[in-house]
């Protein structure tokens, strides 16, 4: 039977995962689930762990749920390791959002200055986890959700020299669900092809007869004027520009295509202490109050207010696909290997892939039109430099990453924000 370890088990998202495993109980012969956290997360781990136990019990399953602060004990002989930890917790995210905004610059969890700092804090920890995995469970698969998921996955591949890693995100599933609904079809009736980077991908939609429905989805988007992401305030893309792209951007492209309006919205939140991290902090407190209820034996509805809602469909389906060599078509962060010919062979890309027992096989996409190519090549270079800075602690590299990141204005302002953030986060940046 399978042993699964989840690092950051105290996350409020854990009931998502447990629900996903329960749904797949017939194809996933689970024996043990180990939820791992750290001292600061002990109370959350206890609460969410007990809910997990009630969920499993209610489903009539005999799975053992272990709660531990000892990561090595959890990793020993694991078959799958999933990661959903947040170094520095939500207080660090508040700094990632508020410090850039205090200089009038975009503050976001996975984009711009905040995203680069989340990478600086997270990459040393993931490399440490990989070191443990090589010793304690070298054949396990690492399913990484920890953001910035694309950079974290690339760090594991390049600097951890560990191949059995897959990065996951719920954004593609969110697009699939919403856009099939807009077309009045089921996800299964459609063929989605994604290409790009984590939180920076575009996609096309066809039906199973090969007809391109991408334009039709664009029509519906302009008719409905809505968005799929709980965590991103919706501003519609300029229609002429969207039509010219010929592909559907992801929700996070709003930060790149509509930067001025997005910063304006964020500055309003900054002024009212309601940045996304501050909002999530309240939401999380509410969720844990709900989780405490000893009568509760399922994932509560309120969890869908989090941006990562429904991610268990990605995580659990991925694990079931690897375990059963299901050859499912899924969007994952994985080594490019030439699938996107505009990007380096050895980098991580987020791309439609066939999931096999030996991991994801990315589906060849080929070349991007120039408008996508220019941006994605710059973003990938920025990611490479950010990862290098995270691994080495080289200040010049960090400044380089800030300079080329399109969401951070270059010059004195970049250096000022970088310096302020290095001080604010120093407890979680041993490498700098
Ligand atoms: P959270 O703040 O609740 O953190 C989760 C847990 O991680 C906490 O209980 C915390 O104590 C623990 N933790 C912190 N450092 C740790 C360490 N070194 N080892 C073990 N545990 C540690 O965060 P959250 O909102 O649940 O999100 C968790 C992570 O998942 C974040 O990195 C977030 O960005 C990411 N996320 C990604 C996606 C995606 O699409 N890939 C979706 C949702 C969340
Ligand atoms: C989306 C992204 C995740 C991100 C989340 C934030 O789902 O795919 O990568 O972590 O939103 O949601 P939150 O509720 O924490 O703002
Ligand atoms: Mn994501
Ligand atoms: Mn810049």
PDB file of C-alpha atoms in Angstrom, residues 131-292:
ATOM      1  CA  UNK A 131      18.433  15.999   0.091  1.00  0.00           C
ATOM      2  CA  UNK A 132      16.358  14.074   2.652  1.00  0.00           C
ATOM      3  CA  UNK A 133      14.338  12.393  -0.099  1.00  0.00           C
ATOM      4  CA  UNK A 134      17.472  11.151  -1.870  1.00  0.00           C
ATOM      5  CA  UNK A 135      18.461   9.448   1.354  1.00  0.00           C
ATOM      6  CA  UNK A 136      15.091   8.276   2.707  1.00  0.00           C
ATOM      7  CA  UNK A 137      12.832   7.711  -0.319  1.00  0.00           C
ATOM      8  CA  UNK A 138      14.894   8.031  -3.518  1.00  0.00           C
ATOM      9  CA  UNK A 139      12.178   6.431  -5.659  1.00  0.00           C
ATOM     10  CA  UNK A 140       9.361   8.670  -4.456  1.00  0.00           C
ATOM     11  CA  UNK A 141       7.777  11.304  -6.677  1.00  0.00           C
ATOM     12  CA  UNK A 142       7.815  14.885  -5.456  1.00  0.00           C
ATOM     13  CA  UNK A 143       4.560  16.665  -6.296  1.00  0.00           C
ATOM     14  CA  UNK A 144       5.239  20.329  -5.706  1.00  0.00           C
ATOM     15  CA  UNK A 145       2.529  22.911  -5.105  1.00  0.00           C
ATOM     16  CA  UNK A 146       4.693  25.320  -3.182  1.00  0.00           C
ATOM     17  CA  UNK A 147       4.890  28.636  -4.983  1.00  0.00           C
ATOM     18  CA  UNK A 148       6.414  29.956  -7.074  1.00  0.00           C
ATOM     19  CA  UNK A 149       5.748  26.424  -8.325  1.00  0.00           C
ATOM     20  CA  UNK A 150       7.577  26.744 -11.661  1.00  0.00           C
ATOM     21  CA  UNK A 151      10.779  28.135 -10.159  1.00  0.00           C
ATOM     22  CA  UNK A 152      10.691  25.698  -7.250  1.00  0.00           C
ATOM     23  CA  UNK A 153      10.347  22.786  -9.706  1.00  0.00           C
ATOM     24  CA  UNK A 154      13.215  24.080 -11.839  1.00  0.00           C
ATOM     25  CA  UNK A 155      15.421  24.450  -8.745  1.00  0.00           C
ATOM     26  CA  UNK A 156      14.770  20.796  -7.846  1.00  0.00           C
ATOM     27  CA  UNK A 157      15.638  19.648 -11.385  1.00  0.00           C
ATOM     28  CA  UNK A 158      18.729  21.792 -11.868  1.00  0.00           C
ATOM     29  CA  UNK A 159      20.218  22.252  -8.415  1.00  0.00           C
ATOM     30  CA  UNK A 160      18.702  19.311  -6.533  1.00  0.00           C
ATOM     31  CA  UNK A 161      19.592  17.037  -9.466  1.00  0.00           C
ATOM     32  CA  UNK A 162      16.363  15.194  -8.752  1.00  0.00           C
ATOM     33  CA  UNK A 163      14.292  14.130 -11.753  1.00  0.00           C
ATOM     34  CA  UNK A 164      11.214  12.676 -10.080  1.00  0.00           C
ATOM     35  CA  UNK A 165       9.521  16.011  -9.543  1.00  0.00           C
ATOM     36  CA  UNK A 166       6.341  17.503 -10.986  1.00  0.00           C
ATOM     37  CA  UNK A 167       5.082  21.032 -10.363  1.00  0.00           C
ATOM     38  CA  UNK A 168       1.345  21.622 -10.139  1.00  0.00           C
ATOM     39  CA  UNK A 169      -1.076  24.517 -10.193  1.00  0.00           C
ATOM     40  CA  UNK A 170      -4.841  24.789 -10.199  1.00  0.00           C
ATOM     41  CA  UNK A 171      -5.032  27.623 -12.757  1.00  0.00           C
ATOM     42  CA  UNK A 172      -5.279  25.378 -15.862  1.00  0.00           C
ATOM     43  CA  UNK A 173      -8.035  23.276 -14.256  1.00  0.00           C
ATOM     44  CA  UNK A 174      -9.857  26.493 -13.367  1.00  0.00           C
ATOM     45  CA  UNK A 175      -9.682  27.645 -16.997  1.00  0.00           C
ATOM     46  CA  UNK A 176     -10.813  24.230 -18.273  1.00  0.00           C
ATOM     47  CA  UNK A 177     -13.813  24.198 -15.953  1.00  0.00           C
ATOM     48  CA  UNK A 178     -14.926  27.775 -16.642  1.00  0.00           C
ATOM     49  CA  UNK A 179     -14.349  27.757 -20.393  1.00  0.00           C
ATOM     50  CA  UNK A 180     -16.071  24.447 -21.044  1.00  0.00           C
ATOM     51  CA  UNK A 181     -19.019  25.860 -19.107  1.00  0.00           C
ATOM     52  CA  UNK A 182     -18.982  28.976 -21.309  1.00  0.00           C
ATOM     53  CA  UNK A 183     -19.129  26.721 -24.360  1.00  0.00           C
ATOM     54  CA  UNK A 184     -21.902  24.598 -22.869  1.00  0.00           C
ATOM     55  CA  UNK A 185     -19.702  21.493 -23.027  1.00  0.00           C
ATOM     56  CA  UNK A 186     -17.941  19.192 -20.588  1.00  0.00           C
ATOM     57  CA  UNK A 187     -14.164  19.319 -20.119  1.00  0.00           C
ATOM     58  CA  UNK A 188     -13.979  15.796 -21.586  1.00  0.00           C
ATOM     59  CA  UNK A 189     -15.567  16.949 -24.850  1.00  0.00           C
ATOM     60  CA  UNK A 190     -12.757  19.441 -25.419  1.00  0.00           C
ATOM     61  CA  UNK A 191      -9.033  19.421 -26.084  1.00  0.00           C
ATOM     62  CA  UNK A 192      -7.016  22.080 -24.244  1.00  0.00           C
ATOM     63  CA  UNK A 193      -3.412  22.751 -25.189  1.00  0.00           C
ATOM     64  CA  UNK A 194      -1.365  24.810 -22.747  1.00  0.00           C
ATOM     65  CA  UNK A 195       2.139  26.188 -23.169  1.00  0.00           C
ATOM     66  CA  UNK A 196       4.278  28.634 -21.220  1.00  0.00           C
ATOM     67  CA  UNK A 197       5.433  28.933 -17.625  1.00  0.00           C
ATOM     68  CA  UNK A 198       3.672  28.566 -14.301  1.00  0.00           C
ATOM     69  CA  UNK A 199       1.254  31.493 -13.915  1.00  0.00           C
ATOM     70  CA  UNK A 200       2.399  32.659 -17.346  1.00  0.00           C
ATOM     71  CA  UNK A 201       0.896  30.338 -19.944  1.00  0.00           C
ATOM     72  CA  UNK A 202      -1.455  30.620 -22.884  1.00  0.00           C
ATOM     73  CA  UNK A 203      -3.777  27.987 -24.290  1.00  0.00           C
ATOM     74  CA  UNK A 204      -5.899  26.946 -27.228  1.00  0.00           C
ATOM     75  CA  UNK A 205      -9.144  24.996 -27.233  1.00  0.00           C
ATOM     76  CA  UNK A 206     -10.388  22.536 -29.834  1.00  0.00           C
ATOM     77  CA  UNK A 207     -13.307  20.159 -29.938  1.00  0.00           C
ATOM     78  CA  UNK A 208     -12.713  16.485 -30.604  1.00  0.00           C
ATOM     79  CA  UNK A 209     -13.393  17.011 -34.333  1.00  0.00           C
ATOM     80  CA  UNK A 210     -10.401  19.324 -34.455  1.00  0.00           C
ATOM     81  CA  UNK A 211     -12.344  22.601 -34.727  1.00  0.00           C
ATOM     82  CA  UNK A 212     -10.609  25.549 -33.083  1.00  0.00           C
ATOM     83  CA  UNK A 213     -12.957  27.042 -30.446  1.00  0.00           C
ATOM     84  CA  UNK A 214     -10.500  29.571 -29.014  1.00  0.00           C
ATOM     85  CA  UNK A 215     -12.211  32.566 -30.647  1.00  0.00           C
ATOM     86  CA  UNK A 216     -15.599  31.328 -29.490  1.00  0.00           C
ATOM     87  CA  UNK A 217     -14.387  31.297 -25.897  1.00  0.00           C
ATOM     88  CA  UNK A 218     -13.128  34.848 -26.340  1.00  0.00           C
ATOM     89  CA  UNK A 219     -16.610  35.866 -27.537  1.00  0.00           C
ATOM     90  CA  UNK A 220     -18.134  34.296 -24.430  1.00  0.00           C
ATOM     91  CA  UNK A 221     -15.601  35.937 -22.131  1.00  0.00           C
ATOM     92  CA  UNK A 222     -16.585  39.368 -23.449  1.00  0.00           C
ATOM     93  CA  UNK A 223     -20.255  38.545 -23.132  1.00  0.00           C
ATOM     94  CA  UNK A 224     -19.921  37.375 -19.537  1.00  0.00           C
ATOM     95  CA  UNK A 225     -17.196  39.725 -18.265  1.00  0.00           C
ATOM     96  CA  UNK A 226     -16.075  37.452 -15.490  1.00  0.00           C
ATOM     97  CA  UNK A 227     -12.970  35.783 -14.260  1.00  0.00           C
ATOM     98  CA  UNK A 228     -12.141  32.389 -12.853  1.00  0.00           C
ATOM     99  CA  UNK A 229      -9.708  33.281 -10.099  1.00  0.00           C
ATOM    100  CA  UNK A 230     -10.877  34.120  -6.588  1.00  0.00           C
ATOM    101  CA  UNK A 231      -7.548  35.762  -5.802  1.00  0.00           C
ATOM    102  CA  UNK A 232      -7.239  38.092  -8.814  1.00  0.00           C
ATOM    103  CA  UNK A 233      -9.457  41.149  -9.193  1.00  0.00           C
ATOM    104  CA  UNK A 234     -10.969  41.012 -12.652  1.00  0.00           C
ATOM    105  CA  UNK A 235     -10.160  43.618 -15.275  1.00  0.00           C
ATOM    106  CA  UNK A 236     -10.973  42.583 -18.867  1.00  0.00           C
ATOM    107  CA  UNK A 237      -8.097  42.401 -21.356  1.00  0.00           C
ATOM    108  CA  UNK A 238      -8.213  44.821 -24.301  1.00  0.00           C
ATOM    109  CA  UNK A 239     -10.240  42.889 -26.826  1.00  0.00           C
ATOM    110  CA  UNK A 240      -8.169  43.840 -29.902  1.00  0.00           C
ATOM    111  CA  UNK A 241      -5.002  42.677 -28.169  1.00  0.00           C
ATOM    112  CA  UNK A 242      -6.535  39.434 -26.970  1.00  0.00           C
ATOM    113  CA  UNK A 243      -7.846  38.637 -30.458  1.00  0.00           C
ATOM    114  CA  UNK A 244      -4.409  39.326 -31.895  1.00  0.00           C
ATOM    115  CA  UNK A 245      -2.766  36.879 -29.465  1.00  0.00           C
ATOM    116  CA  UNK A 246      -4.871  34.099 -30.950  1.00  0.00           C
ATOM    117  CA  UNK A 247      -4.514  32.204 -27.647  1.00  0.00           C
ATOM    118  CA  UNK A 248      -6.148  32.599 -24.266  1.00  0.00           C
ATOM    119  CA  UNK A 249      -3.879  34.128 -21.624  1.00  0.00           C
ATOM    120  CA  UNK A 250      -4.113  32.966 -18.011  1.00  0.00           C
ATOM    121  CA  UNK A 251      -5.552  35.061 -15.177  1.00  0.00           C
ATOM    122  CA  UNK A 252      -2.084  36.152 -14.060  1.00  0.00           C
ATOM    123  CA  UNK A 253      -1.446  37.847 -17.428  1.00  0.00           C
ATOM    124  CA  UNK A 254      -3.571  40.721 -16.153  1.00  0.00           C
ATOM    125  CA  UNK A 255      -0.502  41.805 -14.159  1.00  0.00           C
ATOM    126  CA  UNK A 256       1.567  42.003 -17.359  1.00  0.00           C
ATOM    127  CA  UNK A 257      -0.986  43.232 -19.904  1.00  0.00           C
ATOM    128  CA  UNK A 258      -2.847  45.658 -17.613  1.00  0.00           C
ATOM    129  CA  UNK A 259      -0.146  46.611 -15.125  1.00  0.00           C
ATOM    130  CA  UNK A 260      -1.276  50.180 -14.400  1.00  0.00           C
ATOM    131  CA  UNK A 261      -4.867  49.242 -13.575  1.00  0.00           C
ATOM    132  CA  UNK A 262      -3.759  46.250 -11.506  1.00  0.00           C
ATOM    133  CA  UNK A 263      -1.365  48.360  -9.428  1.00  0.00           C
ATOM    134  CA  UNK A 264      -4.131  50.920  -8.943  1.00  0.00           C
ATOM    135  CA  UNK A 265      -6.466  48.225  -7.585  1.00  0.00           C
ATOM    136  CA  UNK A 266      -3.745  46.864  -5.334  1.00  0.00           C
ATOM    137  CA  UNK A 267      -2.975  50.329  -3.987  1.00  0.00           C
ATOM    138  CA  UNK A 268      -6.620  50.671  -2.930  1.00  0.00           C
ATOM    139  CA  UNK A 269      -6.290  47.407  -1.013  1.00  0.00           C
ATOM    140  CA  UNK A 270      -2.982  48.571   0.429  1.00  0.00           C
ATOM    141  CA  UNK A 271      -4.663  51.693   1.791  1.00  0.00           C
ATOM    142  CA  UNK A 272      -7.421  49.698   3.488  1.00  0.00           C
ATOM    143  CA  UNK A 273      -5.182  46.897   4.818  1.00  0.00           C
ATOM    144  CA  UNK A 274      -6.992  44.434   2.595  1.00  0.00           C
ATOM    145  CA  UNK A 275      -4.268  43.138   0.328  1.00  0.00           C
ATOM    146  CA  UNK A 276      -4.851  39.534  -0.707  1.00  0.00           C
ATOM    147  CA  UNK A 277      -2.600  38.182   2.067  1.00  0.00           C
ATOM    148  CA  UNK A 278      -4.456  40.220   4.681  1.00  0.00           C
ATOM    149  CA  UNK A 279      -7.791  38.990   3.327  1.00  0.00           C
ATOM    150  CA  UNK A 280      -6.544  35.405   3.293  1.00  0.00           C
ATOM    151  CA  UNK A 281      -5.408  35.720   6.906  1.00  0.00           C
ATOM    152  CA  UNK A 282      -9.004  36.457   7.941  1.00  0.00           C
ATOM    153  CA  UNK A 283     -10.394  33.758   5.680  1.00  0.00           C
ATOM    154  CA  UNK A 284      -7.970  31.255   7.128  1.00  0.00           C
ATOM    155  CA  UNK A 285      -8.964  32.088  10.705  1.00  0.00           C
ATOM    156  CA  UNK A 286     -12.620  31.513   9.747  1.00  0.00           C
ATOM    157  CA  UNK A 287     -11.776  28.236   8.032  1.00  0.00           C
ATOM    158  CA  UNK A 288      -9.926  26.860  11.050  1.00  0.00           C
ATOM    159  CA  UNK A 289     -12.867  27.750  13.301  1.00  0.00           C
ATOM    160  CA  UNK A 290     -15.062  25.693  10.976  1.00  0.00           C
ATOM    161  CA  UNK A 291     -12.545  22.817  10.869  1.00  0.00           C
ATOM    162  CA  UNK A 292     -12.606  22.597  14.670  1.00  0.00           C
TER     163      UNK A 292
END
